[in-house]
XYZ file of C-alpha atoms in Angstrom:
772
model
C -13.667 1.962 18.973
C -16.001 4.970 18.560
C -16.025 4.901 14.765
C -19.075 5.342 12.585
C -19.364 4.733 8.840
C -20.216 7.408 6.298
C -22.182 5.270 3.862
C -22.911 7.143 0.658
C -21.841 4.630 -2.005
C -24.214 2.138 -3.581
C -23.668 -1.552 -2.984
C -22.531 -3.646 -5.920
C -20.298 -6.759 -5.920
C -17.994 -5.464 -8.689
C -18.432 -1.705 -8.908
C -17.941 1.359 -6.732
C -20.880 3.653 -7.475
C -21.446 7.254 -6.412
C -24.748 8.896 -7.295
C -25.111 12.654 -6.978
C -22.438 15.350 -6.719
C -21.396 16.144 -3.137
C -18.835 18.962 -2.779
C -18.196 18.050 0.871
C -17.321 14.458 -0.060
C -15.444 15.215 -3.255
C -11.932 14.684 -1.862
C -13.024 11.359 -0.344
C -14.388 10.275 -3.717
C -11.217 11.415 -5.467
C -9.292 8.978 -3.264
C -11.780 6.129 -3.682
C -11.873 6.459 -7.466
C -8.080 6.603 -7.835
C -6.428 4.577 -10.578
C -2.880 3.238 -10.627
C -0.622 0.747 -12.363
C 2.428 0.847 -10.019
C 4.331 3.180 -12.382
C 1.852 6.029 -12.011
C -1.314 6.881 -10.151
C -4.029 9.456 -10.631
C -6.732 10.456 -8.181
C -10.349 10.417 -9.321
C -10.482 14.193 -9.790
C -12.594 15.918 -12.418
C -10.258 16.644 -15.303
C -12.363 19.586 -16.497
C -11.702 21.363 -13.193
C -13.426 21.741 -9.842
C -14.382 24.809 -7.856
C -14.170 23.878 -4.180
C -12.498 21.080 -2.217
C -10.233 19.011 -4.458
C -6.781 17.433 -4.539
C -5.764 17.217 -8.167
C -3.236 14.447 -7.655
C -1.027 12.763 -10.265
C 1.963 10.770 -9.022
C 4.844 8.677 -10.340
C 6.414 5.941 -8.253
C 9.854 7.009 -7.060
C 9.652 10.622 -8.275
C 10.213 12.864 -5.300
C 11.460 16.195 -4.017
C 13.691 17.044 -1.056
C 13.651 19.728 1.588
C 16.169 20.495 4.300
C 15.340 21.477 7.846
C 16.081 25.082 8.755
C 16.673 24.120 12.389
C 20.022 22.875 13.737
C 19.833 19.167 14.540
C 21.665 16.820 16.886
C 23.687 13.991 15.385
C 21.479 11.142 14.177
C 18.403 13.340 13.743
C 17.322 13.738 10.126
C 17.978 17.196 8.665
C 16.737 16.419 5.155
C 13.465 14.805 4.155
C 11.982 13.743 0.840
C 8.418 13.262 -0.395
C 6.484 11.974 -3.396
C 5.734 15.063 -5.454
C 2.493 15.898 -7.223
C 3.238 15.792 -10.920
C 1.773 16.448 -14.356
C -1.971 16.659 -14.921
C -1.931 14.624 -18.121
C -5.747 14.558 -18.156
C -5.983 18.364 -18.336
C -9.242 19.213 -20.124
C -11.277 22.367 -20.660
C -14.687 22.428 -22.347
C -16.677 25.518 -23.319
C -20.102 25.886 -24.879
C -21.498 29.309 -25.793
C -18.579 30.885 -23.944
C -19.398 29.092 -20.679
C -16.727 26.844 -19.201
C -17.704 23.511 -17.686
C -16.563 23.574 -14.053
C -17.687 21.144 -11.376
C -19.002 22.947 -8.331
C -20.083 25.973 -10.399
C -21.822 24.635 -13.493
C -25.424 23.470 -13.246
C -25.374 19.678 -13.403
C -27.902 16.908 -12.810
C -27.909 13.102 -12.752
C -24.256 12.877 -11.667
C -22.624 9.458 -11.312
C -19.077 8.188 -10.839
C -18.515 4.455 -11.363
C -15.361 2.367 -11.002
C -15.669 -1.081 -12.568
C -13.188 -3.288 -10.718
C -13.534 -6.081 -13.281
C -11.885 -3.860 -15.902
C -10.137 -1.007 -14.069
C -12.239 1.532 -15.957
C -13.528 4.723 -14.320
C -16.559 6.441 -15.790
C -18.174 9.714 -14.761
C -21.322 11.160 -16.331
C -23.818 13.958 -15.787
C -26.228 16.323 -17.534
C -24.842 19.826 -17.992
C -27.385 22.634 -18.306
C -25.705 25.758 -19.635
C -26.661 29.327 -18.860
C -27.625 29.703 -22.529
C -30.265 26.987 -22.147
C -28.386 24.071 -23.703
C -28.541 20.576 -22.224
C -25.561 18.305 -22.877
C -24.954 14.787 -21.643
C -21.261 14.540 -20.675
C -19.414 11.281 -20.102
C -15.745 10.925 -19.141
C -13.957 7.551 -19.228
C -10.363 6.862 -18.162
C -8.076 3.934 -17.482
C -4.374 3.200 -17.064
C -2.640 0.534 -19.112
C -1.506 -2.272 -16.784
C 1.088 -3.640 -19.241
C 2.501 -0.590 -21.043
C 2.420 1.302 -17.780
C 3.410 4.677 -19.238
C 0.124 4.779 -21.068
C -3.162 6.256 -19.968
C -6.401 6.723 -21.875
C -9.210 9.245 -21.723
C -12.470 9.356 -23.631
C -14.890 12.280 -23.619
C -18.412 11.829 -24.946
C -20.669 14.841 -25.526
C -24.302 14.452 -26.567
C -26.504 17.450 -27.244
C -30.038 16.650 -26.191
C -32.829 16.655 -28.754
C -34.302 19.990 -29.658
C -31.417 22.104 -28.428
C -30.191 23.096 -31.874
C -26.716 22.855 -33.450
C -23.635 24.351 -31.778
C -19.941 23.663 -31.258
C -17.861 22.822 -28.211
C -14.415 24.332 -27.633
C -12.145 21.633 -26.207
C -8.653 22.027 -24.784
C -6.493 18.971 -24.096
C -3.155 19.439 -22.428
C -0.423 18.374 -20.056
C -0.080 20.710 -17.093
C 2.901 20.823 -14.721
C 1.282 23.643 -12.772
C -0.137 21.226 -10.238
C 0.098 22.392 -6.640
C 1.509 19.912 -4.127
C -1.361 19.621 -1.669
C 0.675 19.043 1.497
C 3.156 21.843 0.847
C 0.993 24.253 -1.180
C 3.874 24.788 -3.607
C 4.817 24.200 -7.242
C 7.865 21.967 -7.644
C 8.221 21.740 -11.439
C 10.068 23.713 -14.084
C 9.062 23.104 -17.699
C 12.062 22.462 -19.945
C 10.754 21.546 -23.401
C 7.550 21.510 -25.415
C 7.066 20.048 -28.903
C 4.295 19.003 -31.249
C 3.637 15.279 -31.615
C 1.634 13.672 -34.420
C -1.613 15.270 -33.272
C -0.921 16.621 -29.792
C 1.961 17.995 -27.734
C 4.723 16.679 -25.495
C 6.391 18.349 -22.513
C 9.352 17.643 -20.284
C 9.739 19.164 -16.838
C 12.094 18.618 -13.909
C 11.773 18.972 -10.174
C 13.533 22.020 -8.764
C 15.632 20.258 -6.121
C 16.225 16.614 -7.096
C 16.254 17.181 -10.854
C 13.895 14.270 -11.496
C 12.305 14.517 -14.922
C 8.893 13.615 -16.296
C 7.893 13.495 -19.945
C 4.219 13.711 -20.827
C 2.808 13.601 -24.348
C -0.436 12.632 -26.005
C -2.262 12.000 -29.255
C -5.957 12.606 -29.789
C -8.727 12.066 -32.276
C -12.368 13.051 -32.629
C -15.247 11.116 -34.143
C -16.278 14.181 -36.205
C -14.252 16.737 -38.167
C -12.814 19.501 -35.996
C -12.083 23.181 -36.662
C -10.175 26.124 -35.159
C -7.128 24.044 -34.195
C -4.329 25.790 -32.302
C -1.421 24.989 -30.001
C -1.157 26.643 -26.596
C 2.130 27.292 -24.812
C 2.148 28.493 -21.205
C 4.739 28.616 -18.408
C 3.984 25.142 -17.063
C 1.399 23.832 -19.537
C 1.195 22.799 -23.171
C -2.098 22.054 -24.934
C -4.076 21.888 -28.149
C -7.411 23.596 -28.678
C -10.094 22.811 -31.242
C -13.838 22.928 -31.853
C -16.220 20.059 -32.634
C -19.813 20.411 -33.888
C -22.660 19.049 -31.789
C -25.929 17.919 -33.348
C -29.000 16.766 -31.439
C -28.790 13.187 -30.175
C -25.499 12.574 -32.021
C -22.739 11.575 -29.569
C -19.325 13.098 -30.283
C -16.294 11.181 -29.024
C -12.898 12.695 -28.292
C -10.205 10.176 -27.347
C -6.793 10.850 -25.862
C -3.898 8.376 -25.692
C -1.262 9.698 -23.281
C 2.297 8.518 -22.717
C 4.367 9.368 -19.639
C 7.988 8.582 -18.841
C 10.346 9.396 -15.962
C 14.065 9.673 -15.369
C 16.286 10.076 -12.307
C 19.653 9.601 -14.039
C 22.242 12.132 -15.188
C 20.825 12.332 -18.714
C 20.626 15.844 -20.081
C 17.196 17.348 -20.573
C 17.508 17.115 -24.358
C 18.655 13.489 -24.282
C 15.851 12.435 -21.957
C 13.222 14.271 -23.994
C 14.551 12.716 -27.198
C 14.531 9.197 -25.680
C 11.045 9.563 -24.210
C 9.661 11.112 -27.373
C 11.031 8.250 -29.474
C 9.440 5.738 -27.118
C 6.193 7.657 -27.320
C 6.088 7.946 -31.100
C 7.394 4.434 -31.805
C 5.074 2.691 -29.393
C 2.190 1.075 -31.292
C -0.915 3.080 -30.512
C -3.952 0.819 -30.333
C -7.385 2.318 -30.782
C -9.188 3.012 -27.547
C -11.536 0.058 -28.088
C -8.565 -2.304 -28.526
C -6.931 -0.929 -25.390
C -10.187 -1.403 -23.499
C -10.387 -5.019 -24.616
C -6.795 -5.652 -23.496
C -7.575 -4.034 -20.159
C -10.563 -6.296 -19.606
C -8.475 -9.350 -20.488
C -5.744 -8.348 -18.035
C -8.111 -7.861 -15.116
C -9.948 -11.053 -16.009
C -6.723 -13.015 -15.455
C -6.057 -11.158 -12.213
C -9.456 -11.958 -10.736
C -9.113 -15.625 -11.668
C -6.014 -15.823 -9.487
C -6.887 -13.755 -6.412
C -10.622 -13.152 -6.099
C -12.348 -13.606 -2.740
C -16.069 -14.268 -2.936
C -18.466 -13.902 -0.005
C -22.084 -15.026 -0.021
C -24.521 -13.388 2.375
C -22.659 -10.109 2.961
C -22.919 -7.501 0.206
C -20.965 -4.827 2.068
C -17.880 -6.925 2.686
C -18.063 -8.545 -0.741
C -17.775 -5.137 -2.342
C -15.241 -4.107 0.299
C -12.762 -6.961 -0.132
C -12.819 -6.698 -3.932
C -12.059 -2.995 -3.583
C -9.099 -3.934 -1.374
C -7.822 -6.530 -3.841
C -8.241 -4.141 -6.754
C -6.275 -1.404 -5.015
C -3.490 -3.774 -3.954
C -3.014 -4.950 -7.524
C -3.145 -1.387 -8.854
C -0.613 -0.160 -6.328
C 1.980 -2.882 -6.789
C 2.414 -5.992 -8.917
C 6.194 -6.310 -9.074
C 6.764 -4.263 -12.205
C 10.003 -2.744 -10.931
C 12.241 -3.859 -8.025
C 13.067 -0.182 -7.426
C 9.475 0.398 -6.247
C 7.936 -0.114 -2.835
C 4.431 0.331 -1.419
C 3.665 3.680 0.148
C 1.240 3.862 3.054
C -1.172 5.744 0.763
C -0.037 4.057 -2.411
C -0.329 6.517 -5.307
C -3.645 7.962 -4.088
C -2.610 10.954 -1.972
C 0.191 12.877 -0.323
C -0.318 12.122 3.361
C 2.689 10.188 4.722
C 4.571 11.747 1.771
C 4.390 8.574 -0.305
C 6.712 6.841 2.162
C 6.973 3.116 2.691
C 7.037 1.847 6.276
C 7.597 -1.523 7.910
C 3.942 -2.254 7.055
C 5.223 -3.421 3.655
C 6.986 -6.457 5.104
C 4.485 -7.332 7.846
C 1.107 -6.560 6.243
C 1.582 -6.324 2.463
C 4.185 -9.005 1.781
C 1.977 -11.966 2.881
C -0.576 -11.014 0.211
C 2.059 -11.021 -2.530
C 3.835 -14.098 -1.181
C 0.642 -16.117 -1.545
C -0.689 -14.592 -4.769
C 2.375 -13.442 -6.743
C 5.739 -14.653 -5.332
C 7.708 -12.856 -8.066
C 6.226 -9.540 -6.927
C 7.046 -10.448 -3.323
C 10.645 -11.063 -4.312
C 10.862 -7.655 -5.947
C 9.741 -6.021 -2.710
C 12.727 -7.650 -1.056
C 14.990 -6.659 -3.930
C 13.959 -3.068 -3.274
C 15.271 -3.417 0.274
C 18.472 -4.963 -1.034
C 18.985 -2.099 -3.478
C 18.762 0.353 -0.563
C 21.103 -1.637 1.708
C 23.984 0.877 1.318
C 21.726 3.667 2.577
C 20.578 1.527 5.497
C 24.254 1.081 6.359
C 24.727 4.863 6.187
C 21.813 5.264 8.585
C 23.381 2.835 11.067
C 26.568 4.927 11.051
C 24.520 8.067 11.725
C 23.208 6.309 14.854
C 26.762 5.381 15.940
C 26.165 1.742 15.076
C 27.437 -0.832 12.597
C 25.584 -2.872 9.990
C 22.297 -1.747 8.419
C 19.420 0.147 10.023
C 16.463 0.338 7.651
C 14.530 3.619 7.765
C 11.171 4.145 9.438
C 9.886 6.108 6.434
C 11.413 6.261 2.979
C 11.083 6.430 -0.777
C 14.736 6.199 -1.767
C 16.210 4.208 1.127
C 17.234 7.234 3.185
C 15.522 8.024 6.461
C 12.846 10.639 5.731
C 11.158 10.720 9.133
C 12.190 13.893 10.960
C 10.519 12.847 14.229
C 13.538 11.628 16.202
C 11.487 9.524 18.609
C 10.445 7.357 15.658
C 13.452 7.553 13.343
C 16.051 6.969 16.080
C 14.165 4.675 18.462
C 12.110 2.303 16.288
C 13.831 -0.703 14.767
C 10.738 -2.473 13.475
C 11.756 -1.801 9.841
C 15.068 -3.648 10.255
C 13.594 -6.672 12.007
C 10.668 -6.630 9.556
C 13.045 -6.910 6.598
C 14.764 -9.842 8.323
C 11.374 -11.416 9.040
C 10.374 -10.903 5.397
C 13.516 -12.623 4.125
C 12.785 -15.618 6.357
C 9.083 -15.599 5.447
C 9.863 -15.455 1.729
C 12.333 -18.322 2.048
C 9.865 -20.405 4.028
C 7.065 -19.956 1.480
C 9.026 -20.151 -1.771
C 12.121 -22.205 -0.926
C 14.141 -19.786 -3.114
C 17.683 -20.687 -2.007
C 19.321 -18.608 -4.722
C 17.914 -15.438 -3.190
C 18.491 -16.553 0.397
C 22.132 -17.507 -0.154
C 22.834 -14.208 -1.917
C 20.946 -10.990 -1.297
C 18.927 -12.407 1.584
C 21.942 -13.551 3.581
C 23.758 -10.275 2.983
C 20.846 -8.255 4.362
C 20.524 -10.578 7.356
C 24.195 -10.247 8.246
C 24.078 -6.459 8.108
C 20.813 -6.256 10.062
C 22.181 -8.629 12.714
C 25.353 -6.566 12.883
C 23.269 -3.445 13.546
C 21.159 -5.168 16.185
C 24.266 -6.386 18.004
C 25.819 -2.924 17.983
C 22.597 -1.136 19.031
C 21.869 -3.519 21.924
C 23.592 -3.577 25.306
C 24.378 -6.008 28.073
C 22.786 -5.308 31.452
C 24.920 -4.658 34.522
C 25.036 -8.344 35.423
C 26.514 -9.116 32.027
C 23.998 -11.938 31.668
C 21.169 -10.235 29.801
C 21.273 -8.618 26.370
C 18.580 -6.171 25.326
C 17.588 -2.794 23.946
C 17.370 0.459 25.858
C 15.825 3.810 24.891
C 13.587 2.341 22.187
C 9.997 2.618 20.957
C 7.999 -0.471 20.014
C 5.150 -0.798 17.505
C 2.700 0.591 20.089
C 4.163 4.120 19.664
C 2.430 5.419 22.813
C 5.523 4.646 24.923
C 9.012 5.862 24.090
C 12.537 5.691 25.516
C 11.570 2.373 27.120
C 13.844 -0.514 28.038
C 13.532 -4.022 26.622
C 10.377 -3.653 24.603
C 9.260 -7.265 24.137
C 8.544 -6.896 20.418
C 11.954 -5.357 19.724
C 13.807 -7.972 21.757
C 11.828 -10.951 20.484
C 12.166 -9.946 16.827
C 15.881 -9.251 17.278
C 16.362 -12.719 18.735
C 14.455 -14.257 15.826
C 16.638 -12.291 13.415
C 19.783 -13.624 15.084
C 18.513 -17.199 15.154
C 17.457 -17.228 11.511
C 20.704 -15.590 10.398
C 22.733 -18.239 12.238
C 20.556 -21.026 10.852
C 20.958 -19.764 7.296
C 24.733 -19.347 7.646
C 24.959 -22.937 8.868
C 22.838 -24.146 5.963
C 24.965 -22.283 3.422
C 28.127 -23.706 4.983
C 26.782 -27.226 4.589
C 25.169 -26.920 1.153
C 27.028 -24.140 -0.650
C 30.356 -23.391 1.090
C 31.486 -21.315 -1.851
C 28.578 -18.951 -1.306
C 29.519 -18.606 2.349
C 33.038 -17.627 1.326
C 31.599 -14.937 -0.946
C 29.300 -13.730 1.815
C 32.159 -13.410 4.289
C 34.308 -11.699 1.713
C 31.634 -9.142 0.885
C 30.427 -8.414 4.432
C 33.565 -9.006 6.493
C 31.712 -11.610 8.551
C 34.012 -13.801 10.648
C 33.707 -16.602 13.191
C 34.109 -14.209 16.112
C 31.144 -12.154 14.953
C 29.055 -15.286 14.394
C 29.801 -16.262 17.975
C 28.807 -12.806 19.213
C 25.462 -13.008 17.366
C 24.885 -16.421 18.953
C 25.600 -15.114 22.477
C 23.255 -12.159 22.021
C 20.483 -14.476 20.861
C 21.039 -16.902 23.728
C 20.982 -14.179 26.398
C 18.224 -11.975 24.944
C 16.005 -10.515 27.675
C 12.405 -11.614 27.085
C 9.943 -10.313 29.680
C 7.725 -13.395 29.997
C 6.050 -14.408 33.267
C 5.512 -18.176 33.365
C 2.971 -17.864 36.199
C 0.659 -15.464 34.333
C 1.533 -16.409 30.765
C 1.988 -12.705 29.981
C 4.701 -10.891 28.081
C 5.311 -7.497 29.654
C 5.359 -4.959 26.835
C 8.458 -3.308 28.278
C 10.148 -2.870 31.628
C 7.795 -1.109 34.049
C 4.741 -1.379 31.804
C 2.720 -3.332 34.373
C 3.185 -0.492 36.891
C 2.027 2.333 34.634
C -1.142 4.270 35.579
C -4.191 2.584 34.086
C -6.764 4.347 31.936
C -10.068 2.776 30.925
C -10.011 3.491 27.200
C -13.757 2.911 26.923
C -14.349 6.087 28.956
C -12.511 8.391 26.522
C -15.157 10.611 24.849
C -15.672 10.033 21.128
C -15.001 13.684 20.318
C -11.420 13.347 21.641
C -10.423 10.989 18.816
C -7.982 10.945 17.154
C -5.939 11.555 20.289
C -3.010 13.032 18.377
C -5.316 15.922 17.428
C -6.927 16.452 20.824
C -4.426 15.506 23.557
C -1.148 17.177 24.370
C 1.657 15.057 22.975
C 3.209 14.131 26.315
C -0.167 13.162 27.799
C -0.367 10.240 25.378
C 2.740 8.646 26.937
C 1.696 8.713 30.603
C -0.470 5.582 30.934
C -0.759 1.925 29.937
C -2.977 2.826 26.961
C -1.799 1.246 23.679
C -2.177 2.652 20.173
C -1.895 -0.645 18.264
C -0.708 -4.233 18.818
C 2.795 -4.598 20.219
C 3.079 -7.897 22.112
C 0.194 -9.225 20.036
C 2.062 -8.280 16.863
C 4.942 -10.697 17.377
C 2.488 -13.317 18.599
C 0.790 -12.961 15.209
C 3.969 -13.038 13.130
C 5.104 -16.229 14.864
C 1.662 -17.593 15.746
C 2.616 -21.235 15.165
C 5.167 -21.048 17.974
C 2.733 -20.093 20.746
C 0.033 -22.240 22.274
C -3.523 -20.992 22.373
C -3.451 -20.388 26.125
C -0.558 -17.911 25.864
C -2.375 -16.159 23.006
C -5.598 -16.041 25.045
C -3.993 -14.552 28.148
C -2.125 -11.859 26.264
C -5.117 -11.025 24.088
C -7.384 -10.650 27.115
C -4.830 -8.445 28.867
C -3.780 -6.142 26.015
C -6.918 -5.803 23.896
C -8.862 -3.759 26.523
C -5.904 -1.359 26.743
C -5.768 -0.759 22.975
C -7.558 2.188 21.358
C -6.867 1.129 17.743
C -5.680 4.608 16.754
C -3.958 2.909 13.819
C -6.055 1.579 10.951
C -3.836 -1.533 11.003
C -4.894 -2.548 14.509
C -8.417 -4.023 14.162
C -7.388 -6.781 11.733
C -4.774 -8.308 14.062
C -7.275 -8.324 16.912
C -9.916 -9.862 14.672
C -7.512 -12.673 13.739
C -6.809 -13.491 17.393
C -10.494 -13.339 18.325
C -11.194 -15.800 15.514
C -8.327 -18.041 16.690
C -9.851 -18.082 20.163
C -13.306 -18.999 18.857
C -14.821 -15.579 19.592
C -16.493 -15.187 16.252
C -18.822 -12.338 17.183
C -15.885 -10.327 18.514
C -13.782 -11.243 15.478
C -16.463 -9.963 13.130
C -16.914 -6.771 15.154
C -13.256 -5.923 14.543
C -13.447 -7.132 10.947
C -16.269 -4.757 10.002
C -13.703 -1.939 9.743
C -11.252 -3.925 7.631
C -12.648 -4.031 4.102
C -14.507 -0.720 4.310
C -12.049 1.486 6.206
C -11.947 3.820 3.197
C -15.208 3.055 1.418
C -17.123 4.183 4.524
C -14.480 6.710 5.632
C -14.372 5.358 9.191
C -11.399 7.512 10.212
C -12.719 10.605 8.425
C -9.420 10.955 6.578
C -9.941 9.020 3.337
C -9.743 12.346 1.502
C -5.995 12.334 2.228
C -5.568 9.063 0.313
C -6.369 5.388 0.776
C -5.029 3.329 3.688
C -3.140 1.002 1.348
C -1.402 -1.115 3.965
C -4.657 -1.419 5.920
C -6.221 -2.680 2.706
C -3.641 -5.473 2.772
C -4.588 -6.125 6.395
C -8.166 -6.762 5.230
C -6.911 -9.641 3.047
C -4.914 -10.970 6.012
C -8.026 -10.674 8.168
C -10.002 -13.018 5.923
C -7.261 -15.461 4.918
C -5.320 -15.666 8.207
C -8.321 -14.892 10.425
C -11.409 -16.712 9.193
C -9.358 -18.955 6.878
C -6.972 -19.800 9.716
C -3.946 -19.812 7.410
C -0.531 -19.916 9.076
C 2.697 -19.503 7.126
C 5.447 -19.324 9.773
C 5.706 -23.066 10.362
C 7.482 -25.752 8.326
C 4.308 -26.375 6.305
C 1.449 -24.069 5.314
C -1.646 -24.815 7.406
C -5.354 -23.958 7.339
C -8.026 -24.016 10.063
C -11.054 -22.323 8.490
C -14.069 -21.062 10.394
C -17.307 -19.581 9.051
C -18.609 -16.260 10.415
C -22.282 -16.574 11.309
C -22.983 -13.493 9.165
C -21.864 -15.314 5.998
C -23.418 -18.181 4.053
C -20.051 -19.077 2.516
C -16.753 -17.633 1.321
C -13.989 -18.643 -1.045
C -10.385 -17.507 -1.357
C -7.370 -18.432 -3.466
C -3.638 -18.605 -2.924
C -0.516 -19.856 -4.667
C 2.036 -22.078 -2.943
C 5.076 -23.981 -4.220
C 3.879 -24.302 -7.819
C 0.175 -24.924 -7.105
C -2.976 -22.850 -7.184
C -5.270 -23.546 -4.239
C -8.941 -22.647 -3.903
C -10.557 -22.854 -0.463
C -14.345 -22.821 -0.157
C -16.015 -22.714 3.251
C -19.722 -23.089 3.944
C -22.012 -24.668 6.511
C -21.438 -28.117 5.022
C -17.679 -28.045 5.411
C -14.404 -27.033 3.813
C -13.474 -27.859 0.230
C -9.904 -27.353 -0.979
C -8.921 -27.756 -4.624
C -5.402 -27.690 -6.050
C -4.125 -27.385 -9.614
C -0.557 -27.359 -10.855
C 0.860 -24.245 -12.456
C 2.988 -26.378 -14.771
C 4.106 -29.945 -15.393
C 7.216 -29.191 -13.321
C 5.191 -28.586 -10.136
C 5.980 -31.224 -7.475
C 3.062 -32.323 -5.288
C 5.306 -33.238 -2.349
C 6.541 -29.633 -2.177
C 3.036 -28.182 -2.198
C 1.679 -30.328 0.634
C -0.317 -28.365 3.229
C -2.207 -29.093 6.450
C -5.958 -28.656 6.870
C -7.064 -29.076 10.491
C -3.770 -30.980 10.972
C -4.685 -33.384 8.143
C -2.185 -33.564 5.300
C -3.369 -32.624 1.846
C -1.193 -33.200 -1.204
C -1.991 -31.215 -4.353
C -1.719 -34.500 -6.202
C -5.055 -35.460 -4.608
C -6.689 -32.633 -6.519
C -9.498 -32.091 -4.027
C -10.441 -32.717 -0.424
C -13.632 -32.071 1.569
C -13.599 -31.933 5.370
C -16.243 -31.099 7.955
C -16.078 -27.586 9.412
C -14.257 -27.604 12.737
C -14.982 -24.919 15.314
């Protein structure tokens, strides 16, 4: 993998620190210093304005626009797409001194720093501004998003005139601006509808031009000194207040803003929505900024107690994994079952804010083992979009439910037919996630209801999309694309077939369980889905006769029919300057060889790792890894996990070095487009499933920890069946501690395996020697 880090951030175990203003790196930093609370996200842009490269990004989960294709399309090919739309700049700020406006990239500044404290979720930026009139002013901006009252955001501006500069005043404008330009499309998508005064500030409502989604944004403000020259500004897309504050030498002046944002996608009229949002805004208790800061610190303190990973002996990865954990919690914590996790979270517009099958395969394990309620809400999102998945199946001339490759609202938004019409990883991933959730939590209420309904409809789709071969003895999938994505229109991709068979088998198993334990629920399921005994039999036959391309003599799964006969290319000979290949090779050239973009066979071996012996894993790893170019940021972590499983610790760590710092060191040179949120989840998997050896697909959770030679020790936490577990690994051995969440927690349900030795949480603590 010819990837080199761009290391410009200072190392610190709890903070992300940038020293010095770099215009060429500004968009990267804007992504890295993004804040979010699941409801809304804001990039780390300079609220006073920037001259030069910037993406002023402010986003709300689930607020999107639509565009239709102008080209005629064949049946089944998407002719309408949707995308997360850049929204209101609720941090809009303008500062003038002696008639000179403060503008990053133009103003003369020194001693610039940008610091994100991950212990508190607080972003601070400071610098010395030297004006053309000879003034020197220390400027400090602080911002954070409320993690509980998620419509709230806070901003604090501190101005300090340096000694000897003489008295003067600063003109300050605070506003809410819907004039933001959507970076990907270079368009405005908002129309302002209302503007009103609030207690001290203004409030605005605007709607998107196509979908009619509405956003309300209002704020209150206060200054630490008396202000003058107050006025209200009304513009086409912006509303603001303007005032002046006096500056005296060495006397800091504080200006604090408390903002409130709300959204609506219903049929409410503009007036009714504005009235409702305004009432919420004005009636919501408004704590002082210091109180809000204290609450923020308390919230993040609880979070870190439950999910921190500590590493001794490796500063870079210690900082890196905490950055990953921080971003995962910011992006999603189960606030709303209507939300999903976009590939870039709420940090940028690339991938249009869409969620992919990465949610179920890479992100869900993190939430399952740290916050099961949040994991359940991810599945509830898929259930809420089941009707649209059923519509998509009909568009493909199939029955049941086909979940989209890329989506915000449940509709297919990917207009690349070779992905949207040929890839069924999202559907089998949802089925896998239902089974995984049930296995970890034991939540029968969900499984017997929403879970079973999704499984029936997914199985129905998979039956209707598959075909029997000409002998009538083999069932499989033709004209498909597997996770690899460098081979399309293939027959019997092993991942697709294997995951379909697992979907069938689990669906049948669950139906049988419901019949035995809750026959009334089975009656309801059949009534709602139209499931009958004939269809159950058909699912069973398809599972039994599924074509799986496995060679007993070699121990290899063939990725798809004919793969072994494809022309071979030595991926190590591809020049570094030709990466990424999508940008430098003709599109059809990518599909002509046995080169692989990302794990395909290895992916299902990972998802069902407990069902394959180490020799099968070794043979397939040794065959497929040299053919993989890791063009996807998700790829290195899976390979690192298998290398660790096979005892190849040096190789495992070589792959791992990309995991926690993919964005912090801008390995792919595209962090400026937004963070690789699902790859961030893969970093957690890399440590917990890789070095920690955790496996969650078997009947009981198991651990087989190893210790990378580069580390002195590491410690991670997870939650399982009512118990909090802490695993500490060092040269002396493995220590596992367990504590009950409540008096109702049952030790027999939380029993796990450590190196095949049973550990009951009732024991409290166990120490075992490190096994290699």
